[in-house]
XYZ file of C-alpha atoms in Angstrom:
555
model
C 0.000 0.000 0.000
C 2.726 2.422 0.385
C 3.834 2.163 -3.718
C -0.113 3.499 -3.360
C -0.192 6.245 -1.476
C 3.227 6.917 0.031
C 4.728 6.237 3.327
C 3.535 9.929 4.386
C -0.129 8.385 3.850
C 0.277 4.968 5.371
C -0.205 5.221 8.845
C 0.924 2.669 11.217
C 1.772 3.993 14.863
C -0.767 3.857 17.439
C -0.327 7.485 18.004
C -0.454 8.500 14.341
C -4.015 6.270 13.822
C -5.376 6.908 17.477
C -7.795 9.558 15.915
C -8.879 7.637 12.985
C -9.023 4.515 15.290
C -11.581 6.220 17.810
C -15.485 7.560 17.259
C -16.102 11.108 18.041
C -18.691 9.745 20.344
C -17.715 6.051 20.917
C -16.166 3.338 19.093
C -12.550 2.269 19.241
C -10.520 -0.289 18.607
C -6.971 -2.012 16.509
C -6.315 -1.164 13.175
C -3.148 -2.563 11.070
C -2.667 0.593 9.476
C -4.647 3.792 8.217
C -4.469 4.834 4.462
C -4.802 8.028 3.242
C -5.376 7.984 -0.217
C -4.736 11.317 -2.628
C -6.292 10.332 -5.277
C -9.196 8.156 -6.856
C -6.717 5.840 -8.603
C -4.629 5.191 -5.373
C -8.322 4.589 -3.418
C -8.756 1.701 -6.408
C -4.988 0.443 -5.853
C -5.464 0.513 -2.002
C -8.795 -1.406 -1.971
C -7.410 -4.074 -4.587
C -4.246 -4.530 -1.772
C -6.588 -4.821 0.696
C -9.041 -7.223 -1.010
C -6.171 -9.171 -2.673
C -4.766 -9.610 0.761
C -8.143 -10.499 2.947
C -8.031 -7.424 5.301
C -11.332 -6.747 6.595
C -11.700 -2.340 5.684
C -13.991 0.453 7.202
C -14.003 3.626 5.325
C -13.928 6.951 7.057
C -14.129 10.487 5.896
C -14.188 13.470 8.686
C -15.006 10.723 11.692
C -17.800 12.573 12.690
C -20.937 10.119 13.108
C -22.255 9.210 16.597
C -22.652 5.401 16.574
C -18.650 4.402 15.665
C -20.113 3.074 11.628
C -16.953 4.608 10.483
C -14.489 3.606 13.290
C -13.242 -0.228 14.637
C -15.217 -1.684 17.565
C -12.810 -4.021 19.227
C -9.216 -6.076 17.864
C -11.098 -9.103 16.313
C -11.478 -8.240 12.712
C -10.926 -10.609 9.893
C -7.497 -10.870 8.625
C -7.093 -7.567 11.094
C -8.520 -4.118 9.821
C -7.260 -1.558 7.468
C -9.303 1.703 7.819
C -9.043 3.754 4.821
C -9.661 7.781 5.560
C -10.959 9.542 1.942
C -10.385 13.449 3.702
C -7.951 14.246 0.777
C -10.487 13.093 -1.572
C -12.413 16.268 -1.148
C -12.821 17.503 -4.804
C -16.027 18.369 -6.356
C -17.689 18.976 -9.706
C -21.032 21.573 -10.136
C -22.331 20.124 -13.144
C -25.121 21.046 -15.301
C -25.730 24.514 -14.947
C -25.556 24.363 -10.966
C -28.657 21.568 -10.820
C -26.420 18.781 -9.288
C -23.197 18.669 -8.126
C -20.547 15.574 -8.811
C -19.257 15.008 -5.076
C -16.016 12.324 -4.268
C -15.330 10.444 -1.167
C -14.245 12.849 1.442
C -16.192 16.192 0.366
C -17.748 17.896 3.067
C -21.342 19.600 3.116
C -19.002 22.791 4.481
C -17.278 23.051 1.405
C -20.477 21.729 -1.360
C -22.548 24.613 0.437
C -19.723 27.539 -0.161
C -19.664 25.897 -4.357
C -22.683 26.396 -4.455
C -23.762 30.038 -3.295
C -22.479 31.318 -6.334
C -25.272 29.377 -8.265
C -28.083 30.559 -5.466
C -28.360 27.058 -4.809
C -27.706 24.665 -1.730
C -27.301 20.756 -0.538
C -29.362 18.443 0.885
C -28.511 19.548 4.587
C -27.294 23.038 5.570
C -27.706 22.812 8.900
C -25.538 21.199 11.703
C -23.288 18.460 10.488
C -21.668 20.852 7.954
C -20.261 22.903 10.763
C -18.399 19.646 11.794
C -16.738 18.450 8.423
C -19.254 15.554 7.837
C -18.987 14.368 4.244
C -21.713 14.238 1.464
C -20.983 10.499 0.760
C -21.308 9.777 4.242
C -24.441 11.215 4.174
C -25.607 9.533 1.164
C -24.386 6.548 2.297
C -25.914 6.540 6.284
C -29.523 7.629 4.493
C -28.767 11.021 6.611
C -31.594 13.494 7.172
C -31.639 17.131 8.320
C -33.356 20.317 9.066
C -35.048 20.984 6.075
C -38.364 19.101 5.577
C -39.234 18.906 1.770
C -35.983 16.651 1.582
C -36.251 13.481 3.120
C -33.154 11.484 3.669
C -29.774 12.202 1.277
C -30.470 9.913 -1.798
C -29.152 9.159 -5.059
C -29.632 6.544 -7.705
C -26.118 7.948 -9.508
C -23.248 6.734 -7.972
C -19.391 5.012 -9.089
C -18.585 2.231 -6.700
C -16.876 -0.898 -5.870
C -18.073 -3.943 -4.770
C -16.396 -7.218 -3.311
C -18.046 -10.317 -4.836
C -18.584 -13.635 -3.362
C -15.366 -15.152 -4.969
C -13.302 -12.194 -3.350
C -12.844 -10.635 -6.801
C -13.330 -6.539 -6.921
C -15.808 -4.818 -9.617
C -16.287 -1.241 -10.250
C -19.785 0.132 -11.415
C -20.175 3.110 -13.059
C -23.538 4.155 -12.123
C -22.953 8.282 -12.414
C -24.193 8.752 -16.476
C -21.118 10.004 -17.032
C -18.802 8.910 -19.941
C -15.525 7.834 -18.559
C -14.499 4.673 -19.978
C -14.338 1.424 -19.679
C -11.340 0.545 -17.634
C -11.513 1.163 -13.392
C -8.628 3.334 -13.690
C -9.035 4.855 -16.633
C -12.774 5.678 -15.695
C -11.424 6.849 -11.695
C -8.288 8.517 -13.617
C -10.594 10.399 -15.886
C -12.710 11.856 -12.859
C -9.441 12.626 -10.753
C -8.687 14.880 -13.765
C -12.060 16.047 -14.482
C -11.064 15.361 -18.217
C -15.310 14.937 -18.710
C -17.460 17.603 -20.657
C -21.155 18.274 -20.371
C -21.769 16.566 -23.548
C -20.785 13.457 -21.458
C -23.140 13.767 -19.018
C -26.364 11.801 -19.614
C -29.169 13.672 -18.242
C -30.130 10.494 -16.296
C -34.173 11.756 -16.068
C -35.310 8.184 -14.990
C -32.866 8.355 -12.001
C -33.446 9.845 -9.065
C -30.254 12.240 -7.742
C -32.688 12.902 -4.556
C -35.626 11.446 -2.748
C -38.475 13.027 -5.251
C -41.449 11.357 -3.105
C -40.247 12.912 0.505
C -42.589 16.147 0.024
C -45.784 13.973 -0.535
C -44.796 11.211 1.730
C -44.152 13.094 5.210
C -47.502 14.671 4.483
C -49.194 11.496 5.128
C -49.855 12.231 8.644
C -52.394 9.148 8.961
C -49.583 6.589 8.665
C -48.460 3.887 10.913
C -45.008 4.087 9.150
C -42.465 6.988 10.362
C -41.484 9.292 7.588
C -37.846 8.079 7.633
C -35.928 6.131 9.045
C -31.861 4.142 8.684
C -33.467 0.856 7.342
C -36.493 2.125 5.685
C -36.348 -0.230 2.178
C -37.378 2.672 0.461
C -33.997 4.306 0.360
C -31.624 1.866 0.379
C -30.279 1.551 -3.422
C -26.709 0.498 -3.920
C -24.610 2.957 -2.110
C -27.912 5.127 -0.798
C -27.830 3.614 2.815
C -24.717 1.279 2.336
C -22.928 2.226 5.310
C -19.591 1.049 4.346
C -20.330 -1.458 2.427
C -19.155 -0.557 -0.656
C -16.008 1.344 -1.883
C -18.105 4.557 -3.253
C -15.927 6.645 -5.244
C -18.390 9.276 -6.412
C -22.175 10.228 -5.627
C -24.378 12.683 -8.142
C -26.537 14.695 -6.467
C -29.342 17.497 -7.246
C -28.912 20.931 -5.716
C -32.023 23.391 -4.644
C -32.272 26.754 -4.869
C -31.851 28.963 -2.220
C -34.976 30.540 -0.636
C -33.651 33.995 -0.092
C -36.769 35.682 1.546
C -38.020 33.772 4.511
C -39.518 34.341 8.142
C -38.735 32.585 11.250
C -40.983 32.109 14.421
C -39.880 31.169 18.005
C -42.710 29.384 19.576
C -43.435 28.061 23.329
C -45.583 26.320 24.965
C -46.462 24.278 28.007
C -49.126 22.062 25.922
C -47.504 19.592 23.390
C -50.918 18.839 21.642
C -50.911 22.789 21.104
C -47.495 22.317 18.955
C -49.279 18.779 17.297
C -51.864 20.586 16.336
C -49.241 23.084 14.520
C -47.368 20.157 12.537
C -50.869 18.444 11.725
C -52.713 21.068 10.057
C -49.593 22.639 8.407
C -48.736 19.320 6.828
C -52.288 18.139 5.736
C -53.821 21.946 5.021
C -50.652 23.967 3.544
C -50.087 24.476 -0.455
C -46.589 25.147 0.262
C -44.607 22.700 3.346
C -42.491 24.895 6.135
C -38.963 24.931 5.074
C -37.929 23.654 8.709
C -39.208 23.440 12.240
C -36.631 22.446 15.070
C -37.747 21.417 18.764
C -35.985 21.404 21.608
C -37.303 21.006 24.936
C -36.276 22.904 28.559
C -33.626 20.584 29.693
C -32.102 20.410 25.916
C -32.014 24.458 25.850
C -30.345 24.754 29.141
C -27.696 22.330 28.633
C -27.218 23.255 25.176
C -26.818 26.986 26.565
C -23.983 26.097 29.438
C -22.109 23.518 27.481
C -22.383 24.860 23.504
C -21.521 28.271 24.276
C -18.084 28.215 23.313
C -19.425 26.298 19.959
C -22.005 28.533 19.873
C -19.405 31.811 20.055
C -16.955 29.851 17.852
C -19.466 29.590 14.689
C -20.955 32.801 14.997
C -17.969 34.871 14.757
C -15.352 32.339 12.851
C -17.922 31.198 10.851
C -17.663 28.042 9.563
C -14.633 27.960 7.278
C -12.507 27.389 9.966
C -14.150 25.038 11.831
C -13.158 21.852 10.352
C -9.789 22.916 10.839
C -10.294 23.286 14.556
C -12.173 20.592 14.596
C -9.505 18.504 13.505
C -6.996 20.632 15.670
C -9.149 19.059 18.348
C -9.250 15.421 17.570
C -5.253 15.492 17.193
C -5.011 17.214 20.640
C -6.944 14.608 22.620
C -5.433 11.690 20.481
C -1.797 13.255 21.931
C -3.107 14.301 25.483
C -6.182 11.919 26.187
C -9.784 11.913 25.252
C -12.160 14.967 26.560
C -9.077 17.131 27.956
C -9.653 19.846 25.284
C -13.342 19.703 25.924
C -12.727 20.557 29.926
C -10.254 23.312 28.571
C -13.094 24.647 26.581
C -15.832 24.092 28.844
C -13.252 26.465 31.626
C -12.914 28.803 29.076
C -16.476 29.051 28.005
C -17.263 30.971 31.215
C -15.883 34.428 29.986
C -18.174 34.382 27.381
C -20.916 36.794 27.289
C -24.729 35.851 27.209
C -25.195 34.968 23.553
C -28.866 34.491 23.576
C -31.637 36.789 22.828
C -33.286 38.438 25.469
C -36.876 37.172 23.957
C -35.376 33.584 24.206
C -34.475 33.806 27.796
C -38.134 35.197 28.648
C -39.698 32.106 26.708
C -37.348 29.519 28.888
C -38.240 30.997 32.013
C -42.233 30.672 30.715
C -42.629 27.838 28.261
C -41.196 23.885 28.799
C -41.310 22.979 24.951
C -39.625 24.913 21.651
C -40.421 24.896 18.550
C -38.310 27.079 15.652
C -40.513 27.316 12.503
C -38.936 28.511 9.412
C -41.374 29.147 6.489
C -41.025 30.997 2.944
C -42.629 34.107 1.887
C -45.790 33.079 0.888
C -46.522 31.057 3.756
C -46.138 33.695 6.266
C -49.591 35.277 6.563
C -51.054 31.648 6.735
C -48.825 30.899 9.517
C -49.314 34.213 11.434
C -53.094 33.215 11.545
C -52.565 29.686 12.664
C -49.846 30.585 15.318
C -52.305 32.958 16.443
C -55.094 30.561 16.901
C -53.225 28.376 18.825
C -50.438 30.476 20.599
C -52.611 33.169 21.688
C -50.548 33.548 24.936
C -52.029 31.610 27.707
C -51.400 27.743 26.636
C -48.499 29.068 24.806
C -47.103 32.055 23.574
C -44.879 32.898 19.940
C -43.134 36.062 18.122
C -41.859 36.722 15.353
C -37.664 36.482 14.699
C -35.222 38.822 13.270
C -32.550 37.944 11.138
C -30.512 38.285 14.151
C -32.492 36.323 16.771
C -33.663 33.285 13.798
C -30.121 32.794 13.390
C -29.588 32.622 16.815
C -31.977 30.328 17.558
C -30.701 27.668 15.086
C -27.652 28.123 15.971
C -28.918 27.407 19.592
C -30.821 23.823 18.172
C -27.334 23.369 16.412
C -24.933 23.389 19.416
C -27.476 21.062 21.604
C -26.177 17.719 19.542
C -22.979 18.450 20.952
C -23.762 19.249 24.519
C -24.227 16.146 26.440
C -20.676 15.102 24.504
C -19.122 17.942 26.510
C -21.315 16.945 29.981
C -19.942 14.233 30.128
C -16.204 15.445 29.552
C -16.929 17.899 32.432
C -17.993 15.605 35.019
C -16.577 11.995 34.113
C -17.398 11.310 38.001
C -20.865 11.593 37.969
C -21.509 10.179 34.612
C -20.935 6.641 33.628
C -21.586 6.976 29.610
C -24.245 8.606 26.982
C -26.825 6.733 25.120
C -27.679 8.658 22.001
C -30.978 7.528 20.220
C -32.366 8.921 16.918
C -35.856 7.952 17.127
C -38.533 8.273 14.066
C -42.271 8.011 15.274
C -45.187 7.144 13.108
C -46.142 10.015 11.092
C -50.118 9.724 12.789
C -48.177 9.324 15.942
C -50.023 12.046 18.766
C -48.212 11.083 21.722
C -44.748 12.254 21.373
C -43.338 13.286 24.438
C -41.798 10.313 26.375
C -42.411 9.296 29.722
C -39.810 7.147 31.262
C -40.696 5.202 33.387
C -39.324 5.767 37.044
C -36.763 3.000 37.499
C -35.144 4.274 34.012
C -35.246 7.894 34.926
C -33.614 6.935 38.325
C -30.709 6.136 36.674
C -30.061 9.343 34.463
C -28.257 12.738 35.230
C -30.587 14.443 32.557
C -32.312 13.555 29.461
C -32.279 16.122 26.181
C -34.969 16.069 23.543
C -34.650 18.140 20.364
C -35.148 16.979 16.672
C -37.352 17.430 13.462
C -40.433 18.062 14.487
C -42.590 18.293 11.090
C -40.544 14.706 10.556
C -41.098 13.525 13.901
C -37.568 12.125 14.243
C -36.133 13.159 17.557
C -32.464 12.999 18.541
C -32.381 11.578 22.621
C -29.511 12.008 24.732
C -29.267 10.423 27.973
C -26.783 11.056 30.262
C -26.321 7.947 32.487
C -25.541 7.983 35.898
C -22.150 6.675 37.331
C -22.190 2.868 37.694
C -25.334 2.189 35.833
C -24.971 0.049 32.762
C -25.174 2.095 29.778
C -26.183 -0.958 27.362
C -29.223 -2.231 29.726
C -30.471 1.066 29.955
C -30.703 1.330 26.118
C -31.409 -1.935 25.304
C -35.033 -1.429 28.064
C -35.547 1.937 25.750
C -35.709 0.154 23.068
C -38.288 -2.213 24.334
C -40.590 1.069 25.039
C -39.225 2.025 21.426
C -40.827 -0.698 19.831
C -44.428 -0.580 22.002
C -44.681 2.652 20.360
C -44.081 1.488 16.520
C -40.599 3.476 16.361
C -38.108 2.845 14.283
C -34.506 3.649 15.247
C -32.169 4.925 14.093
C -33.507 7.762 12.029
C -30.730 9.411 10.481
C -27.954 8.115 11.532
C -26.402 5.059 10.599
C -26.967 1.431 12.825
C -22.860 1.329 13.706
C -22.520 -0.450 16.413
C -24.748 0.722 18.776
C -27.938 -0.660 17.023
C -29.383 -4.055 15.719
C -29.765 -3.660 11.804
C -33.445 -4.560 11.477
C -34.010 -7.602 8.834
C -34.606 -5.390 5.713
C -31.516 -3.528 6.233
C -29.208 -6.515 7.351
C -30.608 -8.018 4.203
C -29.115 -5.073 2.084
C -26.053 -5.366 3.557
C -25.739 -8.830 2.416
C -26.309 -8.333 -1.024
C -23.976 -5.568 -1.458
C -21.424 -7.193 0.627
C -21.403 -11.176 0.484
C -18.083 -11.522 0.958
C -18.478 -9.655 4.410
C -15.284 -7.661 4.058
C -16.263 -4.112 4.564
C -17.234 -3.067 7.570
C -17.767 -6.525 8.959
C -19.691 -6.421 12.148
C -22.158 -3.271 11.768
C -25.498 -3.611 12.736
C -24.702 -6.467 15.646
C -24.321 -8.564 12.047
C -21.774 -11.554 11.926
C -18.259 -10.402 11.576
C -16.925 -13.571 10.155
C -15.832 -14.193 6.166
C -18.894 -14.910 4.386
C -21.156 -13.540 6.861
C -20.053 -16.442 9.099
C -19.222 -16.467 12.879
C -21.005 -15.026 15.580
C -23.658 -12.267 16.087
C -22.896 -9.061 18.588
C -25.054 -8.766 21.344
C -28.714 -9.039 21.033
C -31.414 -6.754 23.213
């Protein structure tokens, strides 16, 4: 591998892979070596190394996904593990008049979004991840969600990957429509060198470069079915959902023009049916769908406010060009010093920070337990005023109407809570024994969506945080465990409650190796993987050759 990339890009010291080998928020485990490809040709030549020589591989871009997909769990891989990081393979291609974008392994929704202004157009997801360096392949390939609602779950039909057959042989597909050849690396050497033209684009019209069904589909507000979800069969479609399963080299992917003139509304309330109500009739009475519409409940907000503030300050006046840098400044830090020190350094200095919230904010947390940030375009405003109106008229609940200022705020606010019980439990390792992080998607004709747990469960937490998608109704659920209870009971009995309310889980994030890949999905793997080589293991799956050996723990 090192006539591949170079010995500068074949990592094999534990100190030099210790950030590749660990999950931002859990995973960790051996690795033979980490391979930092610079090209798509030397990502072919690496794979065929690793295939040819019966190393099991995970592929990782930026590292930052929550269940460990893209990151070892444990020293018992097949032949030993390889983990292959595509950050260098960040290039990208706006193609067709700015309509869809050509993306490669390891670029980031960060850098897609700043191609793309110039065009008046944006990604799938602008919100959130793309502060942290997350990768458009990785969302493609996880079935990620977002913020916005129209979209559904990152989708494509277009792709250029590799697959590892049954006999152990390697085959690349050229699924993009684009002209390149015949030959793997004349087809990968072409795209490294962009040496394509429009003319050899096909216009692919009977492929789908996003999920076109989302908008009519999450309107369905009577179903029994969650609007979407990791192992929906729906969206899972060669390297749509394939969690590391295949080698994807490329993704093509529609773009959306950006709504320019839009209004935002901070609502609160102390009656969840009130903010039902909201979601039901917008969704089933609207022409137009709300462009987003973030919750976040009380104990979210306030630990959000204490432990994102330095995040918080950090995007609002760096913006977000730099953070990827930092945030990779970061991982090498604690991968030199130990895990969570710079967060505790942070956390210290995040006291001499000024109040960053807006007044109006602060009034509705001291009045209203549930939050609700609905974003909406132009001609949906006056619709909305009267409905807000109607059921917000101050006593059950109360609303206003943002700035610029304070709607930017506010997301920013709903941004900075997925990182906050991360940095809890940095800050008081004593009192807290480990987080379990759910993404949960409720039936779409689901009523009942606040959770009650039940007392012996509750007993054992420090706090729970609620925030998500609300129009969606997929809801991100951090609990931070209490010292010396066991983290994996205490999921594994939410998951029974899970289940008794027709859940599915995860949402929008991929199975890794927190979660049991439900049948449909472990089917999928299966196909796309039956020599079990890449990422053996996810999903609780068999780790063994062949799909051989034993399962990981059951609930």
């Amino acid at each position: 591998m090192s006539k591949a990339v170079g010995k500068r890009h074949l990592l094999t010291a534990p100190r030099a892979t210790a950030r590749f080998r660990k999950g931002y928020r859990t995973g960790e485990g051996a690795a033979i070596a980490v391979v930092r490809p610079g090209s798509l040709v030397e990502l072919w030549r690496t794979v065929e190394a690793c295939v040819a020589a019966d190393v099991s591989i995970i592929m990782q871009a930026s590292n930052t996904g929550l269940t460990g997909g893209s990151t070892p769990d444990g020293d018992d891989y097949p032949g030993g593990l390889v983990i292959i990081s595509t950050t260098r393979l960040s290039a990208l291609k706006v193609i067709r008049r700015g309509e869809q974008v050509l993306c490669l392994p390891g670029t980031t929704l960060h850098r897609l979004e700043q191609a793309l202004r110039p065009y008046g157009r944006e990604p799938h997801s602008v919100i959130g991840s793309s502060c942290l360096g997350a990768s458009v392949v990785g969302g493609v390939c996880n079935n990620s969600g977002g913020s916005l609602i129209r979209r559904g779950p990152a989708y494509t039909q277009l792709a250029l990957y590799a697959q590892v057959l049954g006999d152990g042989s390697l085959r690349l597909f050229n699924h993009l429509g684009i002209d390149l050849g015949d030959d793997p690396e004349t087809i990968l050497s072409r795209l490294d060198r962009e040496q394509y033209t429009e003319a050899d684009i096909d216009p692919a019209s009977d492929k789908w470069a996003h999920d076109h069904a989302y908008a009519e589909h999450v309107r369905d507000i009577e179903s029994e079915v969650p609007a979407r979800f990791n192992a929906d069969p729906r969206c899972l479609f060669e390297a749509a959902g394939s969690a590391g399963k295949l080698i994807v080299f490329a993704v093509r992917l529609d773009t959306f023009p950006r709504e320019e003139q839009t209004s935002t509304f901070y609502i609160g309330t102390g009656e969840p049916d009130r903010l039902t109500e909201l979601r039901r009739t917008m969704l089933r009475d609207f022409d137009t769908l709300p462009i987003a519409g973030e919750y976040m409940h009380a104990v979210a907000f306030d630990i959000a406010d204490r432990y994102g503030r330095d995040m918080f300050f950090a995007i609002e006046r760096l913006g977000t060009d730099r953070l990827p840098a930092l945030f990779a400044a970061k991982s090498r830090f604690d991968g030199i010093l130990g895990s969570g020190l710079s967060d505790r350094v942070m956390q210290w200095s995040s006291r001499f920070i000024p109040d960053h919230l807006p007044a109006r904010m602060r009034a509705f947390r001291q009045r209203f337990e549930h939050h609700l940030i609905l974003k909406v375009p132009r001609d949906q405003v006056d619709a909305a005023r009267v409905l807000l109106a109607e059921l917000f008229p101050g006593a059950g609940g109360d609303h206003f109407e943002c700035t610029p200022q304070e709607a930017a705020k506010a997301f920013l606010h709903r941004f900075v809570a997925a990182g906050a019980a991360v940095r809890y439990r940095a800050v008081h390792r004593k009192e807290v024994e480990d987080i379990v992080a759910l993404d949960v998607a409720l039936p779409r004709n689901n009523r009942q969506w606040v959770e009650q747990l039940p007392p012996e469960l509750a007993a054992r937490t420090v706090h729970a945080l609620y925030y998500g998608h609300f129009f969606c109704q997929v809801f991100h659920q951090d609990y931070i465990v209490k010292k010396g209870a066991d983290p994996l009971a205490f999921e594994h009995a939410l998951w029974s409650l899970l289940d008794a309310r027709g859940a599915q889980y995860p949402a929008e994030h991929n199975v890794g190796h927190l979660y049991v890949a439900k049948p449909d999905l472990a089917d999928f793997y299966r196909q796309i993987d039956p020599r079990n080589q890449l990422n053996p293991g996810i999903g609780h799956t068999p780790r063994g050759r062949d799909w051989t050996g034993p399962h990981g723990e059951q609930p």
